[in-house]
PDB file of C-alpha atoms in Angstrom:
ATOM      1  CA  MET A   6     145.211  78.298  40.433  1.00  0.00           C
ATOM      2  CA  LYS A   7     143.448  75.077  41.405  1.00  0.00           C
ATOM      3  CA  LYS A   8     140.061  76.765  41.068  1.00  0.00           C
ATOM      4  CA  LEU A   9     140.992  77.915  37.572  1.00  0.00           C
ATOM      5  CA  ALA A  10     142.096  74.411  36.631  1.00  0.00           C
ATOM      6  CA  TYR A  11     138.854  72.930  37.991  1.00  0.00           C
ATOM      7  CA  SER A  12     136.820  75.548  36.137  1.00  0.00           C
ATOM      8  CA  ILE A  13     138.576  74.738  32.880  1.00  0.00           C
ATOM      9  CA  LEU A  14     138.034  71.009  33.413  1.00  0.00           C
ATOM     10  CA  ILE A  15     134.346  71.572  34.136  1.00  0.00           C
ATOM     11  CA  ILE A  16     133.959  73.693  30.989  1.00  0.00           C
ATOM     12  CA  PHE A  17     135.659  71.051  28.840  1.00  0.00           C
ATOM     13  CA  ALA A  18     133.581  68.299  30.426  1.00  0.00           C
ATOM     14  CA  ALA A  19     130.400  70.282  29.771  1.00  0.00           C
ATOM     15  CA  LEU A  20     131.394  70.920  26.147  1.00  0.00           C
ATOM     16  CA  PHE A  21     132.204  67.234  25.699  1.00  0.00           C
ATOM     17  CA  ALA A  22     128.836  66.232  27.154  1.00  0.00           C
ATOM     18  CA  VAL A  23     126.951  68.739  24.999  1.00  0.00           C
ATOM     19  CA  ASP A  24     128.782  67.579  21.903  1.00  0.00           C
ATOM     20  CA  ARG A  25     128.162  63.876  22.511  1.00  0.00           C
ATOM     21  CA  LEU A  26     124.524  64.356  23.515  1.00  0.00           C
ATOM     22  CA  GLY A  27     123.991  66.728  20.606  1.00  0.00           C
ATOM     23  CA  GLY A  28     125.642  64.202  18.314  1.00  0.00           C
ATOM     24  CA  LEU A  29     123.283  61.466  19.510  1.00  0.00           C
ATOM     25  CA  ALA A  30     120.288  63.776  19.008  1.00  0.00           C
ATOM     26  CA  MET A  31     121.354  64.677  15.461  1.00  0.00           C
ATOM     27  CA  LYS A  32     122.062  61.028  14.723  1.00  0.00           C
ATOM     28  CA  TRP A  33     118.435  60.288  15.586  1.00  0.00           C
ATOM     29  CA  VAL A  34     117.247  63.207  13.448  1.00  0.00           C
ATOM     30  CA  PHE A  35     119.431  62.005  10.562  1.00  0.00           C
ATOM     31  CA  ALA A  36     118.021  58.465  10.821  1.00  0.00           C
ATOM     32  CA  HIS A  37     114.381  59.650  10.829  1.00  0.00           C
ATOM     33  CA  SER A  38     114.542  62.652   8.471  1.00  0.00           C
ATOM     34  CA  ASN A  39     112.631  62.661   5.174  1.00  0.00           C
ATOM     35  CA  ASP A  40     114.925  65.260   3.675  1.00  0.00           C
ATOM     36  CA  VAL A  41     116.327  64.630   0.187  1.00  0.00           C
ATOM     37  CA  LEU A  42     119.769  63.394   1.268  1.00  0.00           C
ATOM     38  CA  ALA A  43     119.510  61.714   4.678  1.00  0.00           C
ATOM     39  CA  PRO A  44     117.321  58.704   3.698  1.00  0.00           C
ATOM     40  CA  LYS A  45     119.630  57.923   0.782  1.00  0.00           C
ATOM     41  CA  LEU A  46     122.776  58.052   2.896  1.00  0.00           C
ATOM     42  CA  CYS A  47     121.132  55.872   5.542  1.00  0.00           C
ATOM     43  CA  TYR A  48     120.184  53.313   2.898  1.00  0.00           C
ATOM     44  CA  ILE A  49     123.666  53.346   1.385  1.00  0.00           C
ATOM     45  CA  GLU A  50     125.186  52.806   4.825  1.00  0.00           C
ATOM     46  CA  LYS A  51     122.692  50.091   5.777  1.00  0.00           C
ATOM     47  CA  GLY A  52     123.487  48.220   2.586  1.00  0.00           C
ATOM     48  CA  VAL A  53     122.138  48.673  -0.935  1.00  0.00           C
ATOM     49  CA  GLU A  54     120.952  45.290  -2.202  1.00  0.00           C
ATOM     50  CA  GLU A  55     120.012  46.080  -5.806  1.00  0.00           C
ATOM     51  CA  ASP A  56     121.814  44.505  -8.785  1.00  0.00           C
ATOM     52  CA  VAL A  57     122.384  47.815 -10.597  1.00  0.00           C
ATOM     53  CA  VAL A  58     123.446  51.002  -8.813  1.00  0.00           C
ATOM     54  CA  LEU A  59     123.362  54.402 -10.503  1.00  0.00           C
ATOM     55  CA  MET A  60     125.839  56.964  -9.213  1.00  0.00           C
ATOM     56  CA  GLY A  61     126.659  60.629  -9.805  1.00  0.00           C
ATOM     57  CA  ALA A  62     125.536  64.094  -8.769  1.00  0.00           C
ATOM     58  CA  SER A  63     122.183  65.849  -9.274  1.00  0.00           C
ATOM     59  CA  ARG A  64     121.970  64.900 -12.948  1.00  0.00           C
ATOM     60  CA  CYS A  65     122.016  61.242 -11.925  1.00  0.00           C
ATOM     61  CA  HIS A  66     119.698  61.917  -8.997  1.00  0.00           C
ATOM     62  CA  HIS A  67     116.985  63.431 -11.226  1.00  0.00           C
ATOM     63  CA  HIS A  68     117.463  61.756 -14.636  1.00  0.00           C
ATOM     64  CA  TYR A  69     117.278  57.986 -14.112  1.00  0.00           C
ATOM     65  CA  LEU A  70     114.098  56.164 -13.035  1.00  0.00           C
ATOM     66  CA  PRO A  71     115.023  52.790 -11.499  1.00  0.00           C
ATOM     67  CA  SER A  72     111.586  51.297 -12.237  1.00  0.00           C
ATOM     68  CA  VAL A  73     111.872  52.040 -15.978  1.00  0.00           C
ATOM     69  CA  ILE A  74     115.453  50.791 -16.173  1.00  0.00           C
ATOM     70  CA  GLY A  75     114.747  47.738 -14.016  1.00  0.00           C
ATOM     71  CA  ASP A  76     111.763  46.657 -16.133  1.00  0.00           C
ATOM     72  CA  THR A  77     113.921  46.711 -19.258  1.00  0.00           C
ATOM     73  CA  LEU A  78     116.924  44.953 -17.732  1.00  0.00           C
ATOM     74  CA  GLY A  79     114.983  42.463 -15.632  1.00  0.00           C
ATOM     75  CA  MET A  80     117.209  43.494 -12.719  1.00  0.00           C
ATOM     76  CA  SER A  81     116.732  45.480  -9.515  1.00  0.00           C
ATOM     77  CA  VAL A  82     118.011  49.076  -9.744  1.00  0.00           C
ATOM     78  CA  TYR A  83     118.774  51.791  -7.181  1.00  0.00           C
ATOM     79  CA  ASN A  84     119.582  55.436  -7.870  1.00  0.00           C
ATOM     80  CA  ALA A  85     122.398  56.446  -5.474  1.00  0.00           C
ATOM     81  CA  GLY A  86     122.998  59.829  -7.104  1.00  0.00           C
ATOM     82  CA  ILE A  87     123.733  62.604  -4.603  1.00  0.00           C
ATOM     83  CA  GLY A  88     122.689  66.136  -5.511  1.00  0.00           C
ATOM     84  CA  GLY A  89     125.611  68.552  -5.198  1.00  0.00           C
ATOM     85  CA  ALA A  90     128.219  65.781  -4.925  1.00  0.00           C
ATOM     86  CA  ASN A  91     129.904  67.060  -8.027  1.00  0.00           C
ATOM     87  CA  ASN A  92     133.184  65.187  -8.340  1.00  0.00           C
ATOM     88  CA  ILE A  93     134.943  61.857  -8.018  1.00  0.00           C
ATOM     89  CA  TYR A  94     135.789  62.242  -4.320  1.00  0.00           C
ATOM     90  CA  SER A  95     132.101  62.030  -3.430  1.00  0.00           C
ATOM     91  CA  HIS A  96     131.507  59.090  -5.760  1.00  0.00           C
ATOM     92  CA  TYR A  97     134.496  57.286  -4.269  1.00  0.00           C
ATOM     93  CA  ILE A  98     133.051  57.694  -0.764  1.00  0.00           C
ATOM     94  CA  VAL A  99     129.699  56.274  -1.917  1.00  0.00           C
ATOM     95  CA  LEU A 100     131.329  53.297  -3.646  1.00  0.00           C
ATOM     96  CA  CYS A 101     133.426  52.453  -0.595  1.00  0.00           C
ATOM     97  CA  HIS A 102     130.344  52.420   1.629  1.00  0.00           C
ATOM     98  CA  LEU A 103     128.446  50.302  -0.907  1.00  0.00           C
ATOM     99  CA  LEU A 104     131.182  47.692  -1.075  1.00  0.00           C
ATOM    100  CA  GLN A 105     131.229  47.221   2.686  1.00  0.00           C
ATOM    101  CA  ARG A 106     127.833  45.504   2.496  1.00  0.00           C
ATOM    102  CA  HIS A 107     127.208  44.425  -1.066  1.00  0.00           C
ATOM    103  CA  ALA A 108     128.896  44.312  -4.477  1.00  0.00           C
ATOM    104  CA  PRO A 109     126.307  45.147  -7.160  1.00  0.00           C
ATOM    105  CA  LYS A 110     126.537  43.457 -10.536  1.00  0.00           C
ATOM    106  CA  VAL A 111     126.607  46.777 -12.379  1.00  0.00           C
ATOM    107  CA  VAL A 112     127.588  50.335 -11.452  1.00  0.00           C
ATOM    108  CA  CYS A 113     126.536  53.091 -13.854  1.00  0.00           C
ATOM    109  CA  MET A 114     128.202  56.423 -13.100  1.00  0.00           C
ATOM    110  CA  GLU A 115     127.163  59.769 -14.552  1.00  0.00           C
ATOM    111  CA  VAL A 116     130.459  61.574 -15.176  1.00  0.00           C
ATOM    112  CA  MET A 117     131.179  65.280 -15.679  1.00  0.00           C
ATOM    113  CA  PRO A 118     134.224  67.458 -16.418  1.00  0.00           C
ATOM    114  CA  THR A 119     134.337  68.304 -12.692  1.00  0.00           C
ATOM    115  CA  ASP A 120     135.340  64.673 -12.105  1.00  0.00           C
ATOM    116  CA  TYR A 121     138.772  65.421 -13.556  1.00  0.00           C
ATOM    117  CA  CYS A 122     139.124  69.228 -13.717  1.00  0.00           C
ATOM    118  CA  GLN A 123     140.488  71.520 -11.033  1.00  0.00           C
ATOM    119  CA  GLN A 124     137.994  73.265  -8.738  1.00  0.00           C
ATOM    120  CA  ASP A 125     138.485  76.056  -6.215  1.00  0.00           C
ATOM    121  CA  ASP A 126     137.434  73.771  -3.340  1.00  0.00           C
ATOM    122  CA  ALA A 127     137.153  70.234  -4.625  1.00  0.00           C
ATOM    123  CA  PHE A 128     136.571  68.755  -1.164  1.00  0.00           C
ATOM    124  CA  SER A 129     133.813  71.100  -0.010  1.00  0.00           C
ATOM    125  CA  VAL A 130     130.930  68.717  -0.670  1.00  0.00           C
ATOM    126  CA  VAL A 131     132.457  65.675   1.051  1.00  0.00           C
ATOM    127  CA  SER A 132     131.034  67.199   4.239  1.00  0.00           C
ATOM    128  CA  PHE A 133     127.640  65.886   3.038  1.00  0.00           C
ATOM    129  CA  PHE A 134     128.867  62.393   3.928  1.00  0.00           C
ATOM    130  CA  ALA A 135     130.317  63.290   7.339  1.00  0.00           C
ATOM    131  CA  PRO A 136     127.434  61.604   9.264  1.00  0.00           C
ATOM    132  CA  LEU A 137     128.927  58.331   7.993  1.00  0.00           C
ATOM    133  CA  PHE A 138     132.447  59.181   9.232  1.00  0.00           C
ATOM    134  CA  GLY A 139     134.067  56.364  11.189  1.00  0.00           C
ATOM    135  CA  ASN A 140     132.003  53.602   9.553  1.00  0.00           C
ATOM    136  CA  CYS A 141     134.272  52.871   6.575  1.00  0.00           C
ATOM    137  CA  GLU A 142     138.047  53.207   6.657  1.00  0.00           C
ATOM    138  CA  ALA A 143     138.382  53.404   2.870  1.00  0.00           C
ATOM    139  CA  ALA A 144     135.797  56.189   2.610  1.00  0.00           C
ATOM    140  CA  ASP A 145     137.327  58.045   5.566  1.00  0.00           C
ATOM    141  CA  SER A 146     140.597  58.324   3.643  1.00  0.00           C
ATOM    142  CA  ILE A 147     138.982  61.147   1.650  1.00  0.00           C
ATOM    143  CA  TYR A 148     138.451  63.217   4.835  1.00  0.00           C
ATOM    144  CA  TYR A 149     142.115  62.721   5.697  1.00  0.00           C
ATOM    145  CA  LEU A 150     143.013  63.840   2.194  1.00  0.00           C
ATOM    146  CA  ALA A 151     140.789  66.918   2.617  1.00  0.00           C
ATOM    147  CA  GLY A 152     142.235  67.663   6.050  1.00  0.00           C
ATOM    148  CA  SER A 153     138.797  67.725   7.699  1.00  0.00           C
ATOM    149  CA  HIS A 154     139.081  64.402   9.547  1.00  0.00           C
ATOM    150  CA  TRP A 155     140.192  65.973  12.830  1.00  0.00           C
ATOM    151  CA  LYS A 156     136.987  68.038  13.056  1.00  0.00           C
ATOM    152  CA  TYR A 157     134.851  64.911  12.802  1.00  0.00           C
ATOM    153  CA  GLN A 158     137.053  62.989  15.223  1.00  0.00           C
ATOM    154  CA  LEU A 159     136.882  65.808  17.758  1.00  0.00           C
ATOM    155  CA  SER A 160     133.180  66.620  17.451  1.00  0.00           C
ATOM    156  CA  HIS A 161     130.393  64.118  16.834  1.00  0.00           C
ATOM    157  CA  LEU A 162     127.891  66.984  16.561  1.00  0.00           C
ATOM    158  CA  TYR A 163     129.911  68.737  13.851  1.00  0.00           C
ATOM    159  CA  ARG A 164     129.527  65.699  11.590  1.00  0.00           C
ATOM    160  CA  TYR A 165     125.929  66.816  10.964  1.00  0.00           C
ATOM    161  CA  ASN A 166     126.749  70.475  10.375  1.00  0.00           C
ATOM    162  CA  ALA A 167     126.532  70.527   6.552  1.00  0.00           C
ATOM    163  CA  LYS A 168     122.845  69.526   6.369  1.00  0.00           C
ATOM    164  CA  ALA A 169     121.644  70.143   9.945  1.00  0.00           C
ATOM    165  CA  SER A 170     118.736  72.471   9.118  1.00  0.00           C
ATOM    166  CA  SER A 171     117.630  70.332   6.162  1.00  0.00           C
ATOM    167  CA  ASN A 172     117.624  67.204   8.294  1.00  0.00           C
ATOM    168  CA  VAL A 173     115.547  68.913  10.995  1.00  0.00           C
ATOM    169  CA  TRP A 174     113.032  70.197   8.447  1.00  0.00           C
ATOM    170  CA  GLY A 175     112.873  66.651   7.086  1.00  0.00           C
ATOM    171  CA  LEU A 176     111.167  65.616  10.318  1.00  0.00           C
ATOM    172  CA  VAL A 177     108.267  67.901   9.410  1.00  0.00           C
ATOM    173  CA  LEU A 178     108.272  67.957   5.615  1.00  0.00           C
ATOM    174  CA  ASN A 179     108.630  64.940   3.339  1.00  0.00           C
ATOM    175  CA  ARG A 180     110.900  66.145   0.539  1.00  0.00           C
ATOM    176  CA  GLN A 181     111.008  62.855  -1.359  1.00  0.00           C
ATOM    177  CA  GLY A 182     108.523  64.333  -3.848  1.00  0.00           C
ATOM    178  CA  GLY A 183     107.004  61.091  -5.105  1.00  0.00           C
ATOM    179  CA  GLY A 184     110.412  59.572  -5.808  1.00  0.00           C
ATOM    180  CA  GLU A 185     111.190  55.886  -5.805  1.00  0.00           C
ATOM    181  CA  LEU A 186     114.343  53.851  -5.202  1.00  0.00           C
ATOM    182  CA  GLY A 187     116.541  56.934  -4.864  1.00  0.00           C
ATOM    183  CA  TYR A 188     115.096  58.853  -7.819  1.00  0.00           C
ATOM    184  CA  ILE A 189     113.444  62.178  -7.018  1.00  0.00           C
ATOM    185  CA  PRO A 190     111.536  63.892  -9.864  1.00  0.00           C
ATOM    186  CA  LEU A 191     111.969  67.535 -10.710  1.00  0.00           C
ATOM    187  CA  PRO A 192     108.655  69.396 -11.200  1.00  0.00           C
ATOM    188  CA  ARG A 193     107.549  70.921 -14.476  1.00  0.00           C
ATOM    189  CA  PRO A 194     109.014  74.429 -14.721  1.00  0.00           C
ATOM    190  CA  ASN A 195     106.790  77.468 -14.973  1.00  0.00           C
ATOM    191  CA  GLN A 196     108.727  78.408 -18.096  1.00  0.00           C
ATOM    192  CA  PHE A 197     110.817  76.097 -20.214  1.00  0.00           C
ATOM    193  CA  PRO A 198     114.433  77.048 -20.916  1.00  0.00           C
ATOM    194  CA  THR A 199     115.209  78.845 -24.149  1.00  0.00           C
ATOM    195  CA  GLU A 200     117.393  77.748 -27.061  1.00  0.00           C
ATOM    196  CA  ALA A 201     120.595  75.881 -26.210  1.00  0.00           C
ATOM    197  CA  GLU A 202     123.768  77.933 -25.770  1.00  0.00           C
ATOM    198  CA  ALA A 203     127.372  76.882 -26.254  1.00  0.00           C
ATOM    199  CA  GLU A 204     129.157  75.390 -23.216  1.00  0.00           C
ATOM    200  CA  ALA A 205     132.845  76.072 -22.690  1.00  0.00           C
ATOM    201  CA  LYS A 206     135.243  73.154 -22.382  1.00  0.00           C
ATOM    202  CA  GLU A 207     137.043  72.629 -19.081  1.00  0.00           C
ATOM    203  CA  GLU A 208     140.783  72.425 -19.686  1.00  0.00           C
ATOM    204  CA  THR A 209     142.762  72.270 -16.434  1.00  0.00           C
ATOM    205  CA  VAL A 210     143.229  68.634 -15.423  1.00  0.00           C
ATOM    206  CA  ASP A 211     143.613  67.702 -11.760  1.00  0.00           C
ATOM    207  CA  SER A 212     146.003  64.741 -11.567  1.00  0.00           C
ATOM    208  CA  LEU A 213     144.751  63.722  -8.115  1.00  0.00           C
ATOM    209  CA  LYS A 214     141.200  63.446  -9.427  1.00  0.00           C
ATOM    210  CA  LEU A 215     142.422  61.269 -12.298  1.00  0.00           C
ATOM    211  CA  HIS A 216     144.147  59.095  -9.707  1.00  0.00           C
ATOM    212  CA  TYR A 217     140.886  58.636  -7.812  1.00  0.00           C
ATOM    213  CA  LEU A 218     138.958  57.954 -11.001  1.00  0.00           C
ATOM    214  CA  GLN A 219     141.403  55.112 -11.609  1.00  0.00           C
ATOM    215  CA  ARG A 220     141.041  53.936  -8.005  1.00  0.00           C
ATOM    216  CA  PHE A 221     137.266  53.913  -8.490  1.00  0.00           C
ATOM    217  CA  ILE A 222     137.722  51.787 -11.614  1.00  0.00           C
ATOM    218  CA  ASN A 223     140.100  49.427  -9.804  1.00  0.00           C
ATOM    219  CA  LEU A 224     137.643  48.890  -6.938  1.00  0.00           C
ATOM    220  CA  CYS A 225     134.922  47.906  -9.416  1.00  0.00           C
ATOM    221  CA  GLN A 226     137.271  45.546 -11.245  1.00  0.00           C
ATOM    222  CA  GLN A 227     138.392  43.935  -7.985  1.00  0.00           C
ATOM    223  CA  GLY A 228     134.741  43.415  -7.024  1.00  0.00           C
ATOM    224  CA  HIS A 229     133.930  41.944 -10.474  1.00  0.00           C
ATOM    225  CA  ILE A 230     131.477  44.792 -11.048  1.00  0.00           C
ATOM    226  CA  GLN A 231     130.584  45.810 -14.579  1.00  0.00           C
ATOM    227  CA  LEU A 232     131.225  49.560 -14.790  1.00  0.00           C
ATOM    228  CA  VAL A 233     129.476  51.853 -17.276  1.00  0.00           C
ATOM    229  CA  TRP A 234     130.010  55.597 -17.614  1.00  0.00           C
ATOM    230  CA  MET A 235     127.357  57.859 -19.077  1.00  0.00           C
ATOM    231  CA  VAL A 236     126.512  61.527 -19.676  1.00  0.00           C
ATOM    232  CA  SER A 237     122.835  62.410 -19.807  1.00  0.00           C
ATOM    233  CA  PRO A 238     121.356  65.178 -22.005  1.00  0.00           C
ATOM    234  CA  LYS A 239     121.914  68.873 -21.340  1.00  0.00           C
ATOM    235  CA  LEU A 240     120.387  71.820 -23.151  1.00  0.00           C
ATOM    236  CA  THR A 241     123.834  73.079 -24.164  1.00  0.00           C
ATOM    237  CA  LYS A 242     126.014  72.645 -27.228  1.00  0.00           C
ATOM    238  CA  VAL A 243     129.524  71.222 -26.858  1.00  0.00           C
ATOM    239  CA  SER A 244     132.348  70.248 -29.191  1.00  0.00           C
ATOM    240  CA  PRO A 245     132.933  66.567 -30.046  1.00  0.00           C
ATOM    241  CA  SER A 246     136.075  66.654 -27.879  1.00  0.00           C
ATOM    242  CA  HIS A 247     134.287  67.897 -24.740  1.00  0.00           C
ATOM    243  CA  TYR A 248     134.635  64.588 -22.861  1.00  0.00           C
ATOM    244  CA  ASP A 249     137.852  63.335 -24.461  1.00  0.00           C
ATOM    245  CA  VAL A 250     139.744  63.017 -21.147  1.00  0.00           C
ATOM    246  CA  LEU A 251     137.021  60.833 -19.665  1.00  0.00           C
ATOM    247  CA  LYS A 252     136.521  58.885 -22.886  1.00  0.00           C
ATOM    248  CA  SER A 253     140.256  58.151 -23.128  1.00  0.00           C
ATOM    249  CA  LEU A 254     140.336  56.870 -19.551  1.00  0.00           C
ATOM    250  CA  ALA A 255     137.240  54.763 -20.183  1.00  0.00           C
ATOM    251  CA  GLN A 256     138.712  53.278 -23.354  1.00  0.00           C
ATOM    252  CA  ALA A 257     142.007  52.461 -21.614  1.00  0.00           C
ATOM    253  CA  ASN A 258     140.092  50.510 -18.968  1.00  0.00           C
ATOM    254  CA  GLY A 259     137.498  48.869 -21.223  1.00  0.00           C
ATOM    255  CA  ILE A 260     134.584  50.909 -19.804  1.00  0.00           C
ATOM    256  CA  PRO A 261     131.581  51.615 -22.068  1.00  0.00           C
ATOM    257  CA  PHE A 262     130.867  55.353 -22.386  1.00  0.00           C
ATOM    258  CA  LEU A 263     127.282  56.288 -23.247  1.00  0.00           C
ATOM    259  CA  ASP A 264     127.302  59.935 -24.334  1.00  0.00           C
ATOM    260  CA  TYR A 265     123.920  61.610 -24.784  1.00  0.00           C
ATOM    261  CA  HIS A 266     125.206  65.179 -24.492  1.00  0.00           C
ATOM    262  CA  THR A 267     127.803  65.614 -27.226  1.00  0.00           C
ATOM    263  CA  ARG A 268     125.418  64.411 -29.909  1.00  0.00           C
ATOM    264  CA  GLY A 269     122.849  66.990 -28.786  1.00  0.00           C
ATOM    265  CA  LEU A 270     120.076  64.629 -27.759  1.00  0.00           C
ATOM    266  CA  TYR A 271     116.790  66.493 -27.089  1.00  0.00           C
ATOM    267  CA  LEU A 272     118.162  69.896 -28.117  1.00  0.00           C
ATOM    268  CA  ASP A 273     114.972  70.110 -30.181  1.00  0.00           C
ATOM    269  CA  HIS A 274     112.895  69.359 -27.071  1.00  0.00           C
ATOM    270  CA  PRO A 275     113.430  72.177 -24.571  1.00  0.00           C
ATOM    271  CA  GLU A 276     110.095  71.146 -23.057  1.00  0.00           C
ATOM    272  CA  TYR A 277     111.916  68.148 -21.504  1.00  0.00           C
ATOM    273  CA  PHE A 278     114.197  70.402 -19.449  1.00  0.00           C
ATOM    274  CA  LYS A 279     113.700  72.213 -16.166  1.00  0.00           C
ATOM    275  CA  ASP A 280     116.915  74.176 -16.772  1.00  0.00           C
ATOM    276  CA  SER A 281     119.923  73.860 -19.074  1.00  0.00           C
ATOM    277  CA  SER A 282     121.427  71.016 -16.996  1.00  0.00           C
ATOM    278  CA  HIS A 283     118.423  69.054 -15.723  1.00  0.00           C
ATOM    279  CA  LEU A 284     115.477  67.163 -17.152  1.00  0.00           C
ATOM    280  CA  TRP A 285     112.184  67.472 -15.333  1.00  0.00           C
ATOM    281  CA  ASP A 286     110.184  64.328 -14.580  1.00  0.00           C
ATOM    282  CA  GLU A 287     108.596  63.935 -18.012  1.00  0.00           C
ATOM    283  CA  GLY A 288     111.935  64.329 -19.780  1.00  0.00           C
ATOM    284  CA  ALA A 289     113.575  61.929 -17.322  1.00  0.00           C
ATOM    285  CA  LYS A 290     110.988  59.249 -18.115  1.00  0.00           C
ATOM    286  CA  VAL A 291     111.612  59.576 -21.843  1.00  0.00           C
ATOM    287  CA  PHE A 292     115.376  59.509 -21.364  1.00  0.00           C
ATOM    288  CA  SER A 293     115.329  56.615 -18.884  1.00  0.00           C
ATOM    289  CA  SER A 294     113.528  54.439 -21.428  1.00  0.00           C
ATOM    290  CA  LEU A 295     116.184  55.162 -24.059  1.00  0.00           C
ATOM    291  CA  PHE A 296     119.043  54.695 -21.599  1.00  0.00           C
ATOM    292  CA  ALA A 297     117.592  51.396 -20.371  1.00  0.00           C
ATOM    293  CA  HIS A 298     117.500  50.034 -23.926  1.00  0.00           C
ATOM    294  CA  ASP A 299     121.085  51.126 -24.630  1.00  0.00           C
ATOM    295  CA  LEU A 300     122.333  49.801 -21.286  1.00  0.00           C
ATOM    296  CA  LYS A 301     120.733  46.409 -21.934  1.00  0.00           C
ATOM    297  CA  GLU A 302     122.500  46.191 -25.289  1.00  0.00           C
ATOM    298  CA  CYS A 303     125.732  47.387 -23.721  1.00  0.00           C
ATOM    299  CA  LEU A 304     125.653  44.754 -20.965  1.00  0.00           C
ATOM    300  CA  LYS A 305     124.819  42.039 -23.500  1.00  0.00           C
ATOM    301  CA  GLN A 306     127.820  43.035 -25.611  1.00  0.00           C
ATOM    302  CA  MET A 307     130.082  43.067 -22.540  1.00  0.00           C
ATOM    303  CA  LYS A 308     128.873  39.562 -21.640  1.00  0.00           C
ATOM    304  CA  ASP A 309     129.429  38.285 -25.199  1.00  0.00           C
ATOM    305  CA  ASN A 310     132.949  39.754 -25.262  1.00  0.00           C
ATOM    306  CA  TYR A 311     133.734  38.120 -21.915  1.00  0.00           C
ATOM    307  CA  GLU A 312     132.559  34.703 -23.090  1.00  0.00           C
ATOM    308  CA  GLN A 313     134.550  34.818 -26.329  1.00  0.00           C
TER     309      GLN A 313
END
């Protein structure tokens, strides 16, 4: 019986050692990887210092050039968009980590229906941020909400599971693709998308997501951060009411909402798009110039209203 007990203890000790050593190894890989995601998460955790921070999922990641926007605003800009992080839980994690080190003057968030609508597994992509688990109590609350916190507490190695292979490949291949300040350009497609099709409206509202949208807003207000919501162009047609839930929430909280999708911007320019949801680099440059102009006017109006 004693031998069995000793054997079990040795096995657990070996597993613990492998996990902790493996966790340290993957932490080093994560810190030195040139994959798409790891450098951005490392920078966010280290402390973003720019005045304006852009947030959202892949459409933010690929649509907004900080250099173009910064030149127009006369402010420093960083694109903190995370590809695949397609709802408010991910954005809330990013904001919490940002605020631990620095409160930017302006946060511009690309919003989507998935930020308030029900999804089959709304917490699946929060695993992208697991390498940062334990560094921010406010952000970690999302893992507790998802029920995945115990996995990351138990295993340091498992925290890197979601993007392990990508991070390792990032030691060999630089996947930044000529990007700058968090922006990564999409290449010109071999064939441009065809004529725009109609996009269905999401209907089923998730009350918990609305709650976290409001919490996101409250954190910005408490930090005296000017918050702007925007929707960049898509090669799809939608009804004027497509973003009504988000627009109503924005209006109730005094948040400007810059909508470039509902009005069908660039529907006559399919050559700007890589696919129906994303602009390639040339389209992103054209759009960023327009967005920068509108954002400058928007911030000026917000300042004038504040001073009145």
